[in-house]
Coordinates of C-alpha atoms in Angstrom, one line a residue:
Chain A
X1236 CA 0.0 0.0 0.0
X1237 CA 1.6 3.3 -1.0
X1238 CA 1.3 6.2 1.3
X1239 CA -0.8 9.2 0.3
X1240 CA 0.7 12.5 -0.6
X1241 CA -0.5 13.9 2.7
X1242 CA 1.3 11.2 4.6
X1243 CA 4.5 11.5 2.6
X1244 CA 4.7 15.3 3.0
X1245 CA 4.3 15.0 6.8
X1246 CA 0.6 15.4 7.5
X1247 CA -0.8 18.0 9.8
X1248 CA 2.5 19.1 11.3
X1249 CA 3.7 19.9 7.8
X1250 CA 0.7 22.1 7.2
X1251 CA 1.3 23.8 10.5
X1252 CA 4.9 24.4 9.6
X1253 CA 4.0 25.9 6.2
X1254 CA 0.9 28.0 7.0
X1255 CA 2.6 31.0 8.6
X1256 CA 5.5 31.0 6.1
X1257 CA 3.0 30.9 3.3
X1258 CA 0.5 33.4 4.7
X1259 CA 3.3 35.9 5.5
X1260 CA 4.6 35.7 1.9
X1261 CA 1.1 36.3 0.6
X1262 CA 0.5 39.3 2.9
X1263 CA 3.9 40.8 2.1
X1264 CA 3.1 40.8 -1.7
X1265 CA 1.6 44.1 -2.5
X1266 CA 0.2 42.8 -5.7
X1267 CA -2.1 40.3 -3.9
X1268 CA -2.2 41.2 -0.2
X1269 CA -5.4 43.2 -0.5
X1270 CA -7.3 39.9 -1.3
X1271 CA -6.0 38.4 1.9
X1272 CA -6.1 41.4 4.3
X1273 CA -8.7 40.9 6.9
X1274 CA -9.5 42.3 10.3
X1275 CA -10.1 38.7 11.3
X1276 CA -6.7 37.3 11.1
X1277 CA -7.6 34.1 13.1
X1278 CA -10.1 33.2 10.4
X1279 CA -7.8 34.2 7.6
X1280 CA -5.1 32.0 8.9
X1281 CA -7.6 29.1 9.3
X1282 CA -8.6 29.5 5.7
X1283 CA -4.9 29.4 4.6
X1284 CA -4.5 26.2 6.7
X1285 CA -7.5 24.7 5.1
X1286 CA -6.2 25.5 1.6
X1287 CA -2.8 24.0 2.4
X1288 CA -4.3 20.9 3.8
X1289 CA -6.2 20.4 0.5
X1290 CA -3.3 21.0 -1.8
X1291 CA -1.2 18.7 0.4
X1292 CA -3.7 16.0 -0.5
X1293 CA -5.2 15.9 3.1
X1294 CA -8.6 15.6 4.4
X1295 CA -10.0 18.9 3.4
X1296 CA -12.9 21.1 4.2
X1297 CA -13.2 22.6 0.8
X1298 CA -15.4 21.2 -1.9
X1299 CA -15.4 22.5 -5.4
X1300 CA -18.6 24.5 -4.8
X1301 CA -17.2 26.1 -1.7
X1302 CA -14.0 27.2 -3.5
X1303 CA -16.1 28.7 -6.2
X1304 CA -18.5 30.5 -3.8
X1305 CA -15.7 31.6 -1.5
X1306 CA -13.8 33.3 -4.3
X1307 CA -16.8 34.8 -6.2
X1308 CA -16.6 38.2 -4.6
X1309 CA -12.8 38.3 -5.1
X1310 CA -13.3 37.6 -8.8
X1311 CA -15.8 40.5 -8.9
X1312 CA -13.0 42.6 -7.4
X1313 CA -10.6 41.8 -10.1
X1314 CA -9.0 38.4 -9.1
X1315 CA -7.4 37.0 -12.2
X1316 CA -4.7 34.6 -13.5
X1317 CA -1.9 36.9 -12.5
X1318 CA -3.0 36.8 -8.8
X1319 CA -3.5 33.0 -9.0
X1320 CA 0.0 32.6 -10.4
X1321 CA 1.5 34.8 -7.7
X1322 CA -0.1 32.8 -4.9
X1323 CA 1.0 29.6 -6.6
X1324 CA 4.5 31.1 -6.7
X1325 CA 4.4 31.7 -3.0
X1326 CA 3.2 28.2 -2.3
X1327 CA 6.1 26.8 -4.3
X1328 CA 8.6 29.1 -2.5
X1329 CA 7.2 28.0 0.8
X1330 CA 7.7 24.3 0.0
X1331 CA 11.2 24.9 -1.3
X1332 CA 12.1 26.8 1.8
X1333 CA 10.9 23.9 3.9
X1334 CA 13.1 21.5 1.9
X1335 CA 10.2 19.5 0.6
X1336 CA 11.5 17.0 -2.0
X1337 CA 11.0 18.2 -5.6
X1338 CA 8.7 15.3 -6.7
X1339 CA 6.3 16.1 -3.8
X1340 CA 6.4 19.8 -4.7
X1341 CA 5.3 18.8 -8.2
X1342 CA 2.4 16.8 -6.8
X1343 CA 1.3 19.7 -4.6
X1344 CA 1.6 22.2 -7.4
X1345 CA -0.5 19.9 -9.7
X1346 CA -3.2 19.8 -7.1
X1347 CA -3.1 23.5 -6.6
X1348 CA -3.1 24.2 -10.3
X1349 CA -6.3 22.0 -10.6
X1350 CA -8.2 24.6 -8.5
X1351 CA -7.6 27.4 -11.0
X1352 CA -11.0 27.2 -12.8
X1353 CA -12.9 27.0 -9.5
X1354 CA -11.0 29.8 -7.8
X1355 CA -11.4 32.1 -10.9
X1356 CA -15.1 31.1 -11.3
X1357 CA -14.8 29.7 -14.8
Chain B
X942 CA -32.7 13.7 27.8
X943 CA -29.8 16.0 27.3
X944 CA -30.5 19.5 26.0
X945 CA -28.8 22.6 24.8
X946 CA -30.3 25.9 26.1
X947 CA -29.9 28.9 23.8
X948 CA -31.8 32.3 23.9
X949 CA -33.9 31.2 26.9
X950 CA -35.2 27.9 25.4
X951 CA -33.9 24.4 25.7
X952 CA -33.5 22.1 22.7
X953 CA -33.2 18.3 22.9
X954 CA -30.3 16.7 21.0
X955 CA -31.2 14.0 18.5
X956 CA -29.0 11.0 18.1
X957 CA -25.3 11.7 17.3
X958 CA -26.0 15.4 16.5
X959 CA -23.5 18.1 17.1
X960 CA -24.6 21.1 19.2
X961 CA -24.7 23.2 15.9
X962 CA -26.8 20.6 14.2
X963 CA -29.4 20.7 17.0
X964 CA -29.5 24.5 16.9
X965 CA -29.9 24.5 13.1
X966 CA -32.5 21.8 13.1
X967 CA -34.6 24.2 15.3
X968 CA -34.1 26.9 12.8
X969 CA -32.0 29.1 15.1
X970 CA -30.1 31.9 13.6
X971 CA -26.5 30.7 14.2
X972 CA -23.8 31.7 11.7
X973 CA -21.7 28.8 10.4
X974 CA -19.7 27.7 7.4
X975 CA -17.4 24.7 7.2
X976 CA -19.0 22.6 9.9
X977 CA -15.6 21.0 10.5
X978 CA -14.1 23.1 13.2
X979 CA -11.9 25.1 10.8
X980 CA -13.5 28.4 9.9
X981 CA -14.5 29.6 13.4
X982 CA -17.7 31.1 12.0
X983 CA -20.0 29.3 14.4
X984 CA -18.1 30.1 17.6
X985 CA -20.5 30.3 20.7
X986 CA -19.9 30.7 24.3
X987 CA -20.8 28.2 27.0
X988 CA -22.5 29.8 30.0
X989 CA -23.2 26.6 31.9
X990 CA -22.1 23.0 31.4
X991 CA -18.9 21.2 30.4
X992 CA -17.6 21.3 26.8
X993 CA -14.9 18.9 25.5
X994 CA -11.5 20.4 25.0
X995 CA -11.6 19.2 21.4
X996 CA -14.4 21.6 20.6
X997 CA -12.0 24.6 21.4
X998 CA -9.3 23.6 18.9
X999 CA -8.0 26.6 16.9
X1000 CA -9.6 29.2 19.3
X1001 CA -7.1 31.5 20.9
X1002 CA -6.3 31.0 24.6
X1003 CA -8.0 34.2 25.9
X1004 CA -11.3 33.2 24.3
X1005 CA -11.0 29.6 25.4
X1006 CA -10.7 30.6 29.0
X1007 CA -14.0 32.5 28.6
X1008 CA -15.8 29.3 27.3
X1009 CA -15.8 30.0 23.6
X1010 CA -16.1 26.8 21.6
X1011 CA -17.1 25.5 18.2
X1012 CA -20.6 23.9 18.3
X1013 CA -20.0 22.2 14.9
X1014 CA -17.4 19.8 16.4
X1015 CA -19.0 19.6 19.8
X1016 CA -21.1 16.4 20.2
X1017 CA -24.5 16.9 21.6
X1018 CA -24.2 14.7 24.7
X1019 CA -24.0 17.1 27.6
X1020 CA -26.5 19.6 29.1
X1021 CA -25.3 23.0 28.0
X1022 CA -26.4 26.6 28.2
X1023 CA -24.8 28.5 25.3
X1024 CA -25.0 32.1 24.0
X1025 CA -23.8 33.8 20.9
X1026 CA -21.0 36.4 21.3
X1027 CA -23.4 39.2 20.5
X1028 CA -26.0 38.3 23.1
X1029 CA -26.9 41.3 25.1
X1030 CA -25.8 40.4 28.6
X1031 CA -27.3 41.8 31.7
X1032 CA -26.6 45.2 33.0
X1033 CA -26.0 45.8 36.7
X1034 CA -25.7 48.9 38.8
X1035 CA -22.5 50.7 39.8
X1036 CA -21.8 53.8 41.8
X1037 CA -19.4 56.4 40.5
X1038 CA -16.7 56.9 43.1
X1039 CA -15.0 59.8 41.5
X1040 CA -14.2 61.5 38.2
X1041 CA -10.7 62.9 38.0
X1042 CA -8.6 64.7 35.3
X1043 CA -5.9 62.8 33.5
X1044 CA -5.2 65.3 30.7
X1045 CA -7.1 68.3 29.3
X1046 CA -9.4 66.1 27.2
X1047 CA -9.1 62.8 29.2
X1048 CA -10.8 62.0 32.4
X1049 CA -10.6 59.0 34.7
X1050 CA -13.8 57.4 36.2
X1051 CA -13.7 55.1 39.1
X1052 CA -16.7 52.8 39.7
X1053 CA -17.9 50.5 42.4
X1054 CA -20.1 47.8 41.0
X1055 CA -23.0 46.6 43.1
X1056 CA -22.0 43.0 42.5
X1057 CA -18.4 42.2 42.1
X1058 CA -17.2 42.1 38.5
X1059 CA -15.0 39.1 37.5
X1060 CA -12.8 40.4 34.8
X1061 CA -9.3 40.5 33.4
X1062 CA -7.3 43.7 33.1
X1063 CA -7.6 44.9 29.6
X1064 CA -11.2 43.8 29.0
X1065 CA -14.0 46.4 28.4
X1066 CA -17.4 47.1 29.8
X1067 CA -20.5 48.8 28.4
X1068 CA -21.5 51.8 30.4
X1069 CA -25.1 52.8 30.4
X1070 CA -26.6 56.1 31.5
X1071 CA -30.1 56.3 33.1
X1072 CA -31.6 57.3 29.7
X1073 CA -30.2 54.2 28.0
X1074 CA -27.2 55.9 26.2
X1075 CA -24.5 53.2 26.1
X1076 CA -20.8 53.3 25.3
X1077 CA -18.0 50.9 25.9
X1078 CA -14.8 51.7 27.8
X1079 CA -11.7 49.6 28.5
X1080 CA -10.8 48.8 32.1
X1081 CA -7.5 50.3 33.3
X1082 CA -7.8 48.6 36.7
X1083 CA -6.5 45.3 37.8
X1084 CA -8.9 43.0 39.7
X1085 CA -6.2 41.6 42.0
X1086 CA -4.8 45.1 42.9
X1087 CA -7.6 47.7 42.6
X1088 CA -10.8 47.7 44.6
X1089 CA -12.6 49.8 42.0
X1090 CA -13.0 49.7 38.3
X1091 CA -11.2 52.5 36.4
X1092 CA -12.0 53.8 33.0
X1093 CA -10.3 56.5 30.9
X1094 CA -12.6 58.7 28.9
X1095 CA -11.6 61.0 26.1
X1096 CA -13.8 63.9 25.3
X1097 CA -15.0 63.6 21.7
X1098 CA -16.4 66.5 19.8
X1099 CA -20.2 66.0 19.8
X1100 CA -19.8 62.8 22.0
X1101 CA -22.9 62.5 24.1
X1102 CA -21.5 60.2 26.7
X1103 CA -18.0 61.7 27.0
X1104 CA -19.3 65.3 27.2
X1105 CA -21.7 64.2 29.9
X1106 CA -18.9 62.5 31.8
X1107 CA -16.8 65.6 31.5
X1108 CA -19.4 68.2 32.3
X1109 CA -21.9 66.6 34.6
X1110 CA -20.9 63.2 36.0
X1111 CA -19.9 63.3 39.7
X1112 CA -19.1 60.9 42.5
X1113 CA -22.2 59.2 44.0
X1114 CA -24.1 59.0 40.7
X1115 CA -25.5 55.6 39.7
X1116 CA -24.8 54.1 36.3
X1117 CA -25.2 50.7 34.8
X1118 CA -22.6 48.4 33.3
X1119 CA -22.4 45.2 31.4
X1120 CA -19.3 43.1 31.0
X1121 CA -16.6 42.1 30.9
X1122 CA -16.1 41.8 27.2
X1123 CA -13.1 41.2 25.0
X1124 CA -10.1 38.9 24.7
X1125 CA -7.3 41.4 24.9
X1126 CA -5.8 40.5 28.3
X1127 CA -2.9 38.8 30.0
X1128 CA -3.0 35.1 30.9
X1129 CA -0.4 33.7 33.4
X1130 CA 2.0 31.1 32.0
X1131 CA 5.0 31.5 29.7
X1132 CA 6.4 34.0 32.2
X1133 CA 9.7 34.5 30.3
X1134 CA 7.9 35.5 27.1
X1135 CA 8.5 39.2 26.1
X1136 CA 5.4 41.3 26.0
X1137 CA 4.9 44.2 23.5
X1138 CA 2.1 46.7 24.3
X1139 CA 1.2 49.2 21.7
X1140 CA -1.4 51.8 22.2
X1141 CA -2.6 55.3 21.0
X1142 CA -4.8 57.7 22.9
X1143 CA -6.9 56.1 25.6
X1144 CA -5.8 52.8 24.2
X1145 CA -3.3 53.2 27.0
X1146 CA -6.0 52.3 29.6
X1147 CA -6.2 48.5 28.9
X1148 CA -2.5 48.4 28.3
X1149 CA -1.7 49.9 31.8
X1150 CA -4.0 47.2 33.2
X1151 CA -2.3 44.4 31.3
X1152 CA 1.2 45.6 32.2
X1153 CA 0.4 45.9 35.9
X1154 CA -1.4 42.6 35.9
X1155 CA 1.6 40.9 34.3
X1156 CA 4.0 42.6 36.7
X1157 CA 1.8 41.6 39.7
X1158 CA 1.8 38.1 38.4
X1159 CA 5.6 38.0 38.5
X1160 CA 6.1 38.1 34.7
X1161 CA 9.8 37.7 34.0
X1162 CA 10.1 38.6 30.3
X1163 CA 10.4 42.2 29.1
X1164 CA 7.3 44.2 29.1
X1165 CA 7.6 47.1 26.6
X1166 CA 4.8 49.7 26.6
X1167 CA 4.7 52.1 23.6
X1168 CA 2.2 54.9 23.9
X1169 CA 1.6 57.2 21.0
X1170 CA -0.2 60.5 20.7
X1171 CA -0.3 63.4 18.4
X1172 CA -0.2 66.0 21.2
X1173 CA 2.1 66.0 24.2
X1174 CA -1.1 66.4 26.4
X1175 CA -2.3 63.0 25.2
X1176 CA 0.7 61.2 26.7
X1177 CA -1.1 61.1 30.1
X1178 CA 0.1 59.3 33.2
X1179 CA 3.7 59.8 32.1
X1180 CA 5.0 60.3 35.6
X1181 CA 3.2 57.3 36.9
X1182 CA 4.5 55.1 34.1
X1183 CA 8.1 56.3 34.6
X1184 CA 7.8 55.5 38.3
X1185 CA 6.5 52.0 37.4
X1186 CA 9.5 51.6 35.0
X1187 CA 11.8 52.7 37.8
X1188 CA 10.4 50.0 40.1
X1189 CA 10.5 47.2 37.6
X1190 CA 13.7 46.5 35.6
X1191 CA 11.7 44.4 33.0
X1192 CA 9.1 47.1 32.4
X1193 CA 10.0 49.7 29.7
X1194 CA 7.8 52.7 28.9
X1195 CA 8.4 54.4 25.6
X1196 CA 6.1 57.5 24.9
X1197 CA 6.0 58.6 21.3
X1198 CA 4.8 61.9 19.8
X1199 CA 3.8 62.0 16.2
X1200 CA 3.2 65.8 16.3
X1201 CA 5.6 68.7 16.8
X1202 CA 7.2 70.0 20.0
X1203 CA 8.5 66.8 21.3
X1204 CA 9.3 67.1 25.1
X1205 CA 12.5 65.6 26.5
X1206 CA 12.3 61.9 27.1
X1207 CA 9.7 61.4 24.5
X1208 CA 10.3 59.7 21.1
X1209 CA 9.5 61.6 17.9
X1210 CA 7.4 59.9 15.3
X1211 CA 4.5 57.4 15.1
X1212 CA 4.3 54.6 17.7
X1213 CA 4.4 51.9 15.1
X1214 CA 7.7 53.1 13.5
X1215 CA 9.3 53.4 17.0
X1216 CA 8.3 49.8 17.8
X1217 CA 9.5 48.3 14.6
X1218 CA 12.7 50.2 14.5
X1219 CA 13.5 49.2 18.1
X1220 CA 12.6 45.5 17.6
X1221 CA 13.7 43.6 14.6
X1222 CA 11.8 40.3 14.8
X1223 CA 8.8 39.5 17.0
X1224 CA 9.1 35.7 16.9
X1225 CA 7.8 34.4 20.3
X1226 CA 6.6 37.8 21.5
X1227 CA 3.1 38.3 22.9
X1228 CA 1.6 41.4 21.5
X1229 CA -1.2 43.6 22.7
X1230 CA -2.5 46.4 20.5
X1231 CA -5.2 49.0 21.6
X1232 CA -6.3 52.2 20.1
X1233 CA -7.5 53.7 16.8
X1234 CA -8.8 51.0 14.5
X1235 CA -6.6 51.8 11.5
X1236 CA -3.5 51.8 13.8
X1237 CA -4.6 48.5 15.4
X1238 CA -5.2 46.8 12.0
X1239 CA -1.9 48.0 10.6
X1240 CA 0.1 47.0 13.7
X1241 CA -1.5 43.5 13.9
X1242 CA -0.4 42.8 10.3
X1243 CA 3.0 44.3 10.9
X1244 CA 3.5 42.3 14.1
X1245 CA 2.5 39.1 12.3
X1246 CA 4.8 39.8 9.4
X1247 CA 7.6 40.5 11.9
X1248 CA 7.2 36.9 13.2
X1249 CA 4.6 37.0 16.0
X1250 CA 2.2 34.1 15.9
X1251 CA -1.4 35.2 15.3
X1252 CA -2.6 33.5 18.5
X1253 CA -0.1 35.7 20.3
X1254 CA -1.4 39.0 18.9
X1255 CA -4.2 40.3 21.0
X1256 CA -6.5 43.2 20.1
X1257 CA -10.3 43.6 20.2
X1258 CA -12.1 40.4 19.5
X1259 CA -13.7 40.3 16.1
X1260 CA -17.2 39.2 17.4
X1261 CA -17.5 42.2 19.6
X1262 CA -15.9 44.8 17.3
X1263 CA -19.2 46.1 16.0
X1264 CA -20.7 46.3 19.4
X1265 CA -17.8 48.6 20.4
X1266 CA -18.6 51.0 17.5
X1267 CA -22.4 51.3 18.1
X1268 CA -24.4 51.6 21.3
X1269 CA -25.7 48.2 22.4
X1270 CA -29.4 47.7 22.0
X1271 CA -31.3 48.6 25.1
X1272 CA -32.9 45.3 26.4
X1273 CA -35.8 47.2 28.0
X1274 CA -36.9 48.5 24.6
X1275 CA -37.6 44.9 23.5
X1276 CA -40.3 44.4 26.1

């Protein structure tokens, strides 16, 4: 029995290690930070954690419909491919910084890339 | 049968329901989203009964100690009384002990509540005048040190409550108060952690309470209090804070003036710039931020980016934020 991606990448502790690194990169990027700025930082961090759990192949709280609904208002406010690519870039940089093996990074990036249509409401 | 009480009525759990499912089945207006204990949307507060620790996962410590939990991951197998964070709690009477000047446009108010108030320094109360006018004020007092409650009130142009407090309120008068509210306070434990307290204007009130509370508790880490104001007059209690710093080697007081004519011993510039030029990284710091909302939001983000964990950054709790901006509804008007 082969291990799932989530198990190979290190499970929940891996998500916990990545979430602040990732969210800080996103918040520091002026091109996209306004989509992530929130007075409720606890909830924002929880969302980022949920997102990372999903793209790490873990048990996730997102369904396709939720992703679509969750991003609809952002798309109305101009969320497009450039922003999606920027977030993906920060995800990749986070994983590299955490010394995640390249083949696992590829798997994560494939999962993340697969959400593009839903996130951008296409 | 086990039940959950909410809004004055009790609802029986059905088999293997969560508390949230029971409330929703009875068409109660409880906000929720993920139903998996992630998004924190459905957070409620337990008033009576025991909740499992697992139902508090992801909730910050200062809210957990007040009984906040996630009904979506709380199995319905215990008798509970719960309330939403916005529920109008009861008001009780308090007598004004004295009203005293702190600065030309800031006054202190000391209150003696009719029934003892169990609170943490740094929390806030809603103060209600006889005619129903209600405003919230942070507590500058410390329950383990001070016998009375202390509030700091800034006179606002056109402010109904603050002008009344300035011009008319006197010792002996009876007011009503509700509280305590808020999650911006000190919790014992991690005594070596450094504390960073950032405030502007009367945001100093809760921070003084938090600093004295931590010192009283024997906190060992550094406690750095940055107080910012546009005018030198707004840097009130300067002498008392310098005295406190002289008595405690780990307490540092840094007043900052963003306007002109900076007096000796006061830093020039905005409080946030002073903080972040003094301190490089904030990893492992506990941060408390009180004052004007734009400053608070900006400083929260900056503190997080500087390495502080979100759970270690304390400001006004999001659920009660709106209540702080508008007068609370008068329960008597619902009769």
